[in-house]
PDB file of C-alpha atoms in Angstrom:
ATOM      1  CA  ALA A   1      77.586 110.099 133.693  1.00 95.00           C
ATOM      2  CA  ILE A   2      74.898 111.610 131.471  1.00 96.00           C
ATOM      3  CA  SER A   3      75.527 110.522 127.888  1.00 96.00           C
ATOM      4  CA  ARG A   4      73.302 112.549 125.629  1.00 95.00           C
ATOM      5  CA  TYR A   5      71.876 110.843 122.565  1.00 92.00           C
ATOM      6  CA  GLY A   6      72.374 113.774 120.185  1.00 88.00           C
ATOM      7  CA  VAL A   7      74.088 117.109 120.134  1.00 85.00           C
ATOM      8  CA  GLY A   8      71.800 119.373 122.247  1.00 82.00           C
ATOM      9  CA  TYR A   9      72.259 119.459 125.919  1.00 87.00           C
ATOM     10  CA  ASP A  10      69.990 122.462 126.900  1.00 83.00           C
ATOM     11  CA  ARG A  11      67.773 120.019 128.805  1.00 86.00           C
ATOM     12  CA  VAL A  12      70.645 119.031 131.080  1.00 94.00           C
ATOM     13  CA  ASP A  13      71.281 121.092 134.261  1.00 96.00           C
ATOM     14  CA  LEU A  14      74.973 121.543 133.696  1.00 95.00           C
ATOM     15  CA  ALA A  15      75.612 123.390 136.907  1.00 96.00           C
ATOM     16  CA  ALA A  16      73.951 120.692 138.969  1.00 97.00           C
ATOM     17  CA  ALA A  17      75.811 117.981 137.096  1.00 97.00           C
ATOM     18  CA  GLU A  18      79.132 119.641 137.693  1.00 96.00           C
ATOM     19  CA  LYS A  19      78.327 120.155 141.414  1.00 97.00           C
ATOM     20  CA  GLN A  20      77.529 116.384 141.690  1.00 97.00           C
ATOM     21  CA  GLY A  21      80.701 115.398 139.803  1.00 95.00           C
ATOM     22  CA  ILE A  22      78.610 113.976 136.943  1.00 96.00           C
ATOM     23  CA  VAL A  23      80.213 113.871 133.504  1.00 96.00           C
ATOM     24  CA  VAL A  24      77.977 115.081 130.591  1.00 97.00           C
ATOM     25  CA  THR A  25      78.711 114.018 127.042  1.00 97.00           C
ATOM     26  CA  ASN A  26      77.087 114.437 123.648  1.00 95.00           C
ATOM     27  CA  THR A  27      77.594 113.429 119.990  1.00 95.00           C
ATOM     28  CA  PRO A  28      78.725 116.526 118.019  1.00 90.00           C
ATOM     29  CA  GLY A  29      78.899 116.329 114.210  1.00 90.00           C
ATOM     30  CA  VAL A  30      77.514 112.803 113.957  1.00 93.00           C
ATOM     31  CA  ASN A  31      74.047 113.958 112.757  1.00 92.00           C
ATOM     32  CA  ALA A  32      75.391 116.809 110.525  1.00 95.00           C
ATOM     33  CA  GLU A  33      74.723 115.226 107.215  1.00 97.00           C
ATOM     34  CA  ALA A  34      71.089 114.195 108.168  1.00 97.00           C
ATOM     35  CA  VAL A  35      70.085 117.598 109.637  1.00 97.00           C
ATOM     36  CA  GLY A  36      71.877 119.640 106.962  1.00 98.00           C
ATOM     37  CA  GLU A  37      70.238 117.727 104.161  1.00 98.00           C
ATOM     38  CA  LEU A  38      66.748 118.174 105.746  1.00 98.00           C
ATOM     39  CA  ALA A  39      67.334 121.859 106.056  1.00 98.00           C
ATOM     40  CA  PHE A  40      68.281 122.220 102.483  1.00 98.00           C
ATOM     41  CA  GLY A  41      65.458 119.981 101.337  1.00 98.00           C
ATOM     42  CA  MET A  42      63.013 122.106 103.188  1.00 98.00           C
ATOM     43  CA  MET A  43      64.330 125.177 101.231  1.00 98.00           C
ATOM     44  CA  MET A  44      63.957 123.442  97.968  1.00 98.00           C
ATOM     45  CA  SER A  45      60.409 122.240  98.864  1.00 98.00           C
ATOM     46  CA  LEU A  46      59.258 125.781 100.125  1.00 98.00           C
ATOM     47  CA  SER A  47      60.592 127.323  96.983  1.00 98.00           C
ATOM     48  CA  ARG A  48      58.304 125.403  94.766  1.00 97.00           C
ATOM     49  CA  SER A  49      55.350 124.828  97.201  1.00 96.00           C
ATOM     50  CA  LEU A  50      55.810 121.096  96.792  1.00 96.00           C
ATOM     51  CA  THR A  51      53.841 119.981  99.861  1.00 94.00           C
ATOM     52  CA  MET A  52      50.825 122.200  98.923  1.00 93.00           C
ATOM     53  CA  LEU A  53      50.958 121.109  95.275  1.00 95.00           C
ATOM     54  CA  ASP A  54      51.239 117.444  96.208  1.00 94.00           C
ATOM     55  CA  ALA A  55      48.117 117.709  98.547  1.00 92.00           C
ATOM     56  CA  SER A  56      46.104 119.552  95.811  1.00 93.00           C
ATOM     57  CA  THR A  57      47.043 117.207  93.006  1.00 95.00           C
ATOM     58  CA  LYS A  58      46.063 114.146  95.109  1.00 95.00           C
ATOM     59  CA  ARG A  59      42.656 115.845  95.530  1.00 94.00           C
ATOM     60  CA  ASN A  60      42.235 116.094  91.737  1.00 93.00           C
ATOM     61  CA  GLY A  61      43.281 119.782  91.763  1.00 91.00           C
ATOM     62  CA  TRP A  62      45.440 121.082  89.026  1.00 92.00           C
ATOM     63  CA  ILE A  63      47.072 124.163  90.583  1.00 90.00           C
ATOM     64  CA  ARG A  64      50.165 125.775  89.028  1.00 90.00           C
ATOM     65  CA  CYS A  65      51.930 128.346  91.137  1.00 90.00           C
ATOM     66  CA  THR A  66      55.003 130.318  90.450  1.00 93.00           C
ATOM     67  CA  GLY A  67      57.916 129.297  92.529  1.00 95.00           C
ATOM     68  CA  LYS A  68      61.445 130.521  92.540  1.00 96.00           C
ATOM     69  CA  GLU A  69      64.807 128.983  91.785  1.00 98.00           C
ATOM     70  CA  LEU A  70      67.580 128.685  94.270  1.00 98.00           C
ATOM     71  CA  TYR A  71      70.212 129.312  91.623  1.00 98.00           C
ATOM     72  CA  GLY A  72      72.275 132.388  92.254  1.00 97.00           C
ATOM     73  CA  LYS A  73      70.279 133.401  95.316  1.00 98.00           C
ATOM     74  CA  LYS A  74      71.772 134.437  98.665  1.00 98.00           C
ATOM     75  CA  ILE A  75      71.615 132.124 101.582  1.00 98.00           C
ATOM     76  CA  GLY A  76      72.388 133.030 105.120  1.00 98.00           C
ATOM     77  CA  ILE A  77      73.597 130.335 107.474  1.00 98.00           C
ATOM     78  CA  VAL A  78      73.362 131.302 111.146  1.00 98.00           C
ATOM     79  CA  GLY A  79      75.827 129.039 112.836  1.00 98.00           C
ATOM     80  CA  LEU A  80      78.617 127.613 110.658  1.00 97.00           C
ATOM     81  CA  GLY A  81      79.294 124.471 112.640  1.00 95.00           C
ATOM     82  CA  ALA A  82      79.103 120.881 111.326  1.00 94.00           C
ATOM     83  CA  ILE A  83      75.471 121.169 110.137  1.00 96.00           C
ATOM     84  CA  GLY A  84      75.905 124.648 108.797  1.00 98.00           C
ATOM     85  CA  LYS A  85      78.800 123.401 106.759  1.00 98.00           C
ATOM     86  CA  VAL A  86      76.736 120.743 105.190  1.00 98.00           C
ATOM     87  CA  VAL A  87      74.058 123.308 104.212  1.00 98.00           C
ATOM     88  CA  ALA A  88      76.868 125.514 102.807  1.00 98.00           C
ATOM     89  CA  ARG A  89      78.124 122.601 100.634  1.00 98.00           C
ATOM     90  CA  CYS A  90      74.698 121.861  99.340  1.00 98.00           C
ATOM     91  CA  SER A  91      74.146 125.501  98.570  1.00 98.00           C
ATOM     92  CA  GLY A  92      77.348 125.463  96.463  1.00 96.00           C
ATOM     93  CA  GLY A  93      75.698 122.833  94.164  1.00 96.00           C
ATOM     94  CA  PHE A  94      73.102 125.441  93.194  1.00 97.00           C
ATOM     95  CA  ALA A  95      75.562 128.213  92.687  1.00 98.00           C
ATOM     96  CA  MET A  96      74.099 130.095  95.723  1.00 98.00           C
ATOM     97  CA  GLU A  97      76.020 132.983  97.360  1.00 98.00           C
ATOM     98  CA  VAL A  98      76.648 131.794 100.838  1.00 98.00           C
ATOM     99  CA  LEU A  99      76.829 134.217 103.764  1.00 98.00           C
ATOM    100  CA  ALA A 100      77.365 133.078 107.291  1.00 98.00           C
ATOM    101  CA  TYR A 101      77.328 134.348 110.728  1.00 98.00           C
ATOM    102  CA  ASP A 102      78.770 132.588 113.738  1.00 97.00           C
ATOM    103  CA  PRO A 103      79.961 134.061 117.086  1.00 95.00           C
ATOM    104  CA  TYR A 104      83.028 131.780 116.900  1.00 95.00           C
ATOM    105  CA  MET A 105      83.625 131.924 113.097  1.00 97.00           C
ATOM    106  CA  ASN A 106      86.339 129.917 111.620  1.00 96.00           C
ATOM    107  CA  GLU A 107      87.500 132.570 109.298  1.00 97.00           C
ATOM    108  CA  SER A 108      90.045 130.480 107.408  1.00 97.00           C
ATOM    109  CA  TYR A 109      87.438 127.753 106.767  1.00 97.00           C
ATOM    110  CA  ALA A 110      84.952 130.351 105.460  1.00 98.00           C
ATOM    111  CA  ALA A 111      87.582 131.896 103.165  1.00 97.00           C
ATOM    112  CA  GLU A 112      88.772 128.558 101.889  1.00 97.00           C
ATOM    113  CA  HIS A 113      85.184 127.512 100.878  1.00 97.00           C
ATOM    114  CA  GLY A 114      83.959 130.740  99.414  1.00 97.00           C
ATOM    115  CA  ILE A 115      81.734 131.663 102.285  1.00 98.00           C
ATOM    116  CA  LYS A 116      81.309 135.343 103.150  1.00 98.00           C
ATOM    117  CA  SER A 117      81.649 135.986 106.835  1.00 98.00           C
ATOM    118  CA  VAL A 118      79.180 138.740 107.936  1.00 98.00           C
ATOM    119  CA  SER A 119      77.528 140.165 110.975  1.00 98.00           C
ATOM    120  CA  PHE A 120      74.077 138.853 112.007  1.00 98.00           C
ATOM    121  CA  GLU A 121      72.526 142.150 111.048  1.00 98.00           C
ATOM    122  CA  GLU A 122      74.088 141.993 107.553  1.00 98.00           C
ATOM    123  CA  LEU A 123      72.899 138.421 107.014  1.00 98.00           C
ATOM    124  CA  ILE A 124      69.279 138.913 107.849  1.00 98.00           C
ATOM    125  CA  ALA A 125      69.091 142.072 105.838  1.00 98.00           C
ATOM    126  CA  GLN A 126      70.725 140.617 102.555  1.00 98.00           C
ATOM    127  CA  CYS A 127      69.628 136.977 102.286  1.00 98.00           C
ATOM    128  CA  ASP A 128      66.799 135.355 100.305  1.00 98.00           C
ATOM    129  CA  TYR A 129      67.095 132.250 102.477  1.00 98.00           C
ATOM    130  CA  ILE A 130      68.062 131.955 106.122  1.00 98.00           C
ATOM    131  CA  SER A 131      68.906 128.676 107.813  1.00 98.00           C
ATOM    132  CA  MET A 132      69.321 128.404 111.651  1.00 98.00           C
ATOM    133  CA  HIS A 133      72.072 126.286 113.114  1.00 97.00           C
ATOM    134  CA  LEU A 134      72.974 127.577 116.563  1.00 95.00           C
ATOM    135  CA  PRO A 135      72.702 126.010 120.040  1.00 91.00           C
ATOM    136  CA  LEU A 136      70.170 127.365 122.494  1.00 91.00           C
ATOM    137  CA  ASN A 137      71.623 129.585 125.250  1.00 91.00           C
ATOM    138  CA  ASP A 138      71.030 132.881 126.971  1.00 93.00           C
ATOM    139  CA  GLN A 139      72.494 134.713 123.877  1.00 95.00           C
ATOM    140  CA  THR A 140      70.505 132.936 121.258  1.00 96.00           C
ATOM    141  CA  TYR A 141      67.015 132.671 123.022  1.00 96.00           C
ATOM    142  CA  HIS A 142      64.393 134.353 120.806  1.00 97.00           C
ATOM    143  CA  MET A 143      67.202 135.882 118.652  1.00 97.00           C
ATOM    144  CA  ILE A 144      64.664 135.792 115.846  1.00 98.00           C
ATOM    145  CA  ASN A 145      61.853 138.010 116.657  1.00 98.00           C
ATOM    146  CA  LYS A 146      59.610 140.829 115.342  1.00 97.00           C
ATOM    147  CA  GLU A 147      62.573 143.182 115.311  1.00 97.00           C
ATOM    148  CA  THR A 148      64.735 140.894 113.239  1.00 98.00           C
ATOM    149  CA  PHE A 149      61.859 139.923 110.982  1.00 97.00           C
ATOM    150  CA  SER A 150      61.316 143.588 110.210  1.00 96.00           C
ATOM    151  CA  LYS A 151      64.949 143.762 108.882  1.00 98.00           C
ATOM    152  CA  MET A 152      64.475 140.772 106.576  1.00 98.00           C
ATOM    153  CA  LYS A 153      63.633 140.802 102.941  1.00 98.00           C
ATOM    154  CA  ASP A 154      59.972 140.422 102.042  1.00 98.00           C
ATOM    155  CA  GLY A 155      59.409 136.874 100.807  1.00 98.00           C
ATOM    156  CA  VAL A 156      62.361 135.511 102.632  1.00 98.00           C
ATOM    157  CA  ILE A 157      62.399 131.763 103.256  1.00 98.00           C
ATOM    158  CA  LEU A 158      63.378 130.852 106.905  1.00 98.00           C
ATOM    159  CA  VAL A 159      64.274 127.389 108.046  1.00 98.00           C
ATOM    160  CA  ASN A 160      64.996 126.221 111.681  1.00 98.00           C
ATOM    161  CA  THR A 161      66.259 122.694 112.372  1.00 97.00           C
ATOM    162  CA  SER A 162      68.255 123.499 115.488  1.00 95.00           C
ATOM    163  CA  ARG A 163      66.313 124.661 118.560  1.00 94.00           C
ATOM    164  CA  GLY A 164      62.700 125.972 118.619  1.00 95.00           C
ATOM    165  CA  ASP A 165      63.371 128.764 121.102  1.00 95.00           C
ATOM    166  CA  LEU A 166      65.787 130.502 118.788  1.00 97.00           C
ATOM    167  CA  ILE A 167      62.513 131.897 117.251  1.00 97.00           C
ATOM    168  CA  ARG A 168      59.786 133.699 119.137  1.00 97.00           C
ATOM    169  CA  THR A 169      56.728 131.810 117.818  1.00 95.00           C
ATOM    170  CA  GLN A 170      54.111 134.449 118.354  1.00 95.00           C
ATOM    171  CA  ASP A 171      56.178 136.996 116.356  1.00 97.00           C
ATOM    172  CA  LEU A 172      56.628 134.362 113.651  1.00 97.00           C
ATOM    173  CA  ILE A 173      52.785 133.833 113.458  1.00 97.00           C
ATOM    174  CA  ASP A 174      52.352 137.627 113.228  1.00 97.00           C
ATOM    175  CA  GLY A 175      54.828 137.775 110.403  1.00 97.00           C
ATOM    176  CA  LEU A 176      53.124 135.006 108.626  1.00 97.00           C
ATOM    177  CA  LEU A 177      49.776 136.835 108.952  1.00 97.00           C
ATOM    178  CA  ALA A 178      51.409 139.977 107.506  1.00 97.00           C
ATOM    179  CA  LYS A 179      52.712 137.862 104.555  1.00 97.00           C
ATOM    180  CA  LYS A 180      56.355 138.610 105.343  1.00 98.00           C
ATOM    181  CA  PHE A 181      57.662 135.153 104.501  1.00 98.00           C
ATOM    182  CA  GLY A 182      57.826 133.299 101.231  1.00 97.00           C
ATOM    183  CA  GLY A 183      58.013 130.062 103.298  1.00 98.00           C
ATOM    184  CA  VAL A 184      58.967 128.760 106.687  1.00 98.00           C
ATOM    185  CA  GLY A 185      60.295 125.388 107.428  1.00 98.00           C
ATOM    186  CA  LEU A 186      60.394 124.194 111.036  1.00 97.00           C
ATOM    187  CA  ASP A 187      61.582 120.913 112.606  1.00 96.00           C
ATOM    188  CA  VAL A 188      61.809 122.379 116.109  1.00 95.00           C
ATOM    189  CA  TYR A 189      59.352 124.344 118.221  1.00 93.00           C
ATOM    190  CA  ASP A 190      59.183 126.185 121.596  1.00 88.00           C
ATOM    191  CA  GLU A 191      56.560 123.678 122.702  1.00 81.00           C
ATOM    192  CA  GLU A 192      57.028 120.176 121.359  1.00 73.00           C
ATOM    193  CA  GLY A 193      55.144 116.905 121.510  1.00 59.00           C
ATOM    194  CA  GLY A 194      51.374 117.527 122.022  1.00 48.00           C
ATOM    195  CA  VAL A 195      50.257 117.972 118.384  1.00 44.00           C
ATOM    196  CA  PHE A 196      52.193 114.987 117.142  1.00 43.00           C
ATOM    197  CA  TYR A 197      51.049 112.402 119.893  1.00 43.00           C
ATOM    198  CA  GLU A 198      47.794 110.590 119.249  1.00 42.00           C
ATOM    199  CA  ASP A 199      46.775 110.625 122.814  1.00 41.00           C
ATOM    200  CA  CYS A 200      46.813 114.398 123.168  1.00 41.00           C
ATOM    201  CA  SER A 201      43.511 116.185 123.614  1.00 43.00           C
ATOM    202  CA  ASN A 202      41.879 118.355 120.915  1.00 45.00           C
ATOM    203  CA  ASP A 203      42.064 121.267 123.297  1.00 46.00           C
ATOM    204  CA  ILE A 204      45.878 121.064 123.412  1.00 43.00           C
ATOM    205  CA  MET A 205      46.049 120.756 119.597  1.00 49.00           C
ATOM    206  CA  GLU A 206      43.748 123.761 119.097  1.00 55.00           C
ATOM    207  CA  ASP A 207      45.465 125.927 121.642  1.00 62.00           C
ATOM    208  CA  SER A 208      49.022 125.282 120.595  1.00 78.00           C
ATOM    209  CA  ASN A 209      51.269 127.622 118.597  1.00 83.00           C
ATOM    210  CA  LEU A 210      52.237 124.647 116.502  1.00 83.00           C
ATOM    211  CA  ALA A 211      48.656 123.923 115.620  1.00 86.00           C
ATOM    212  CA  ARG A 212      48.267 127.579 114.514  1.00 90.00           C
ATOM    213  CA  LEU A 213      51.406 127.291 112.370  1.00 93.00           C
ATOM    214  CA  THR A 214      49.990 124.333 110.575  1.00 90.00           C
ATOM    215  CA  THR A 215      47.233 126.502 109.110  1.00 93.00           C
ATOM    216  CA  PHE A 216      49.526 128.447 106.941  1.00 95.00           C
ATOM    217  CA  PRO A 217      50.039 126.907 103.385  1.00 94.00           C
ATOM    218  CA  ASN A 218      53.626 128.212 103.132  1.00 96.00           C
ATOM    219  CA  VAL A 219      54.726 126.651 106.436  1.00 97.00           C
ATOM    220  CA  LEU A 220      56.379 123.167 106.283  1.00 97.00           C
ATOM    221  CA  VAL A 221      56.546 121.324 109.676  1.00 95.00           C
ATOM    222  CA  THR A 222      58.155 118.125 110.721  1.00 94.00           C
ATOM    223  CA  SER A 223      58.285 116.414 113.961  1.00 91.00           C
ATOM    224  CA  HIS A 224      61.853 117.074 115.279  1.00 91.00           C
ATOM    225  CA  MET A 225      63.174 114.291 113.178  1.00 92.00           C
ATOM    226  CA  GLY A 226      66.142 116.040 111.504  1.00 93.00           C
ATOM    227  CA  PHE A 227      68.663 113.344 112.425  1.00 91.00           C
ATOM    228  CA  PHE A 228      66.408 110.408 111.744  1.00 93.00           C
ATOM    229  CA  THR A 229      68.173 108.690 108.871  1.00 95.00           C
ATOM    230  CA  ARG A 230      69.393 105.070 109.233  1.00 95.00           C
ATOM    231  CA  GLU A 231      72.912 106.230 108.932  1.00 96.00           C
ATOM    232  CA  ALA A 232      72.752 108.994 111.577  1.00 95.00           C
ATOM    233  CA  VAL A 233      70.665 106.908 114.150  1.00 94.00           C
ATOM    234  CA  GLU A 234      73.184 104.082 114.030  1.00 96.00           C
ATOM    235  CA  ALA A 235      76.175 106.442 114.329  1.00 95.00           C
ATOM    236  CA  ILE A 236      74.722 108.472 117.166  1.00 95.00           C
ATOM    237  CA  ALA A 237      73.856 105.300 119.080  1.00 96.00           C
ATOM    238  CA  ASP A 238      77.392 104.028 118.603  1.00 96.00           C
ATOM    239  CA  VAL A 239      79.013 107.295 119.834  1.00 96.00           C
ATOM    240  CA  THR A 240      76.494 107.650 122.758  1.00 96.00           C
ATOM    241  CA  LEU A 241      77.565 104.161 124.105  1.00 96.00           C
ATOM    242  CA  ARG A 242      81.220 104.656 123.443  1.00 96.00           C
ATOM    243  CA  ASN A 243      81.016 108.027 125.424  1.00 97.00           C
ATOM    244  CA  ALA A 244      79.428 106.235 128.403  1.00 96.00           C
ATOM    245  CA  ASP A 245      81.924 103.495 128.193  1.00 96.00           C
ATOM    246  CA  ALA A 246      84.917 105.876 128.176  1.00 96.00           C
ATOM    247  CA  VAL A 247      83.596 107.433 131.335  1.00 95.00           C
ATOM    248  CA  ARG A 248      83.312 103.972 132.924  1.00 95.00           C
ATOM    249  CA  LYS A 249      86.830 103.052 131.946  1.00 96.00           C
ATOM    250  CA  GLN A 250      88.122 106.522 132.947  1.00 94.00           C
ATOM    251  CA  GLU A 251      89.556 106.944 129.342  1.00 95.00           C
ATOM    252  CA  LYS A 252      90.150 110.216 127.449  1.00 92.00           C
ATOM    253  CA  LEU A 253      86.795 111.894 126.651  1.00 92.00           C
ATOM    254  CA  ASP A 254      86.562 113.516 123.222  1.00 90.00           C
ATOM    255  CA  ASN A 255      82.857 114.658 123.625  1.00 94.00           C
ATOM    256  CA  ALA A 256      82.587 115.948 127.193  1.00 94.00           C
ATOM    257  CA  VAL A 257      80.305 118.949 127.350  1.00 92.00           C
TER     258      VAL A 257
END
């Protein structure tokens, strides 16, 4: 068995596992609160430039920049799964108008919770905030690119806490240079690791797209740590072990990929 510690399984060769008779499991929904709260926290921070103001004030600066309120704005949630639903719930607390796109939309859930189900094209064109919560596959790879950026509102705030390759990074950098975005929050990247490890060379840091992204004051980056809360880490570990044990005992599997 391959018991994945987490939701994503794009690093597992599912075809090879199936051919070898290897069961693959994951932990869907267990990290939803942690990742959803991080995504919404990023939107709040970017709306008021908190990280930039924090750094400036600690250097004895006294900058006052005009932010924007989340109240009453339109938020687009791309992927209304467990994590997307957490973001939608948080958005309701700020009286935001919630739009959502999901290729497998639960229309009854959306209607019950006041979420407007729209096409992907409608969402990117209308929303002031866009939060990404889709898995990575052939259909979602680089779905956010220069073409989709061109259809978004100027000053849009974009957050991605799902998979780095949903966004074409070079196009994102070009958009930042063109001042398309009010802010960008990223916890995931198309190339991960190097910049955040102490033993990486300066050349790797200087040449990476991630290093280039960190030069923009309106970009907030974290180290793929969306589910790292005490509650989520303990719950994911528990489910991961229970999944493996269920395979060993040949019991019913709730989380088989």
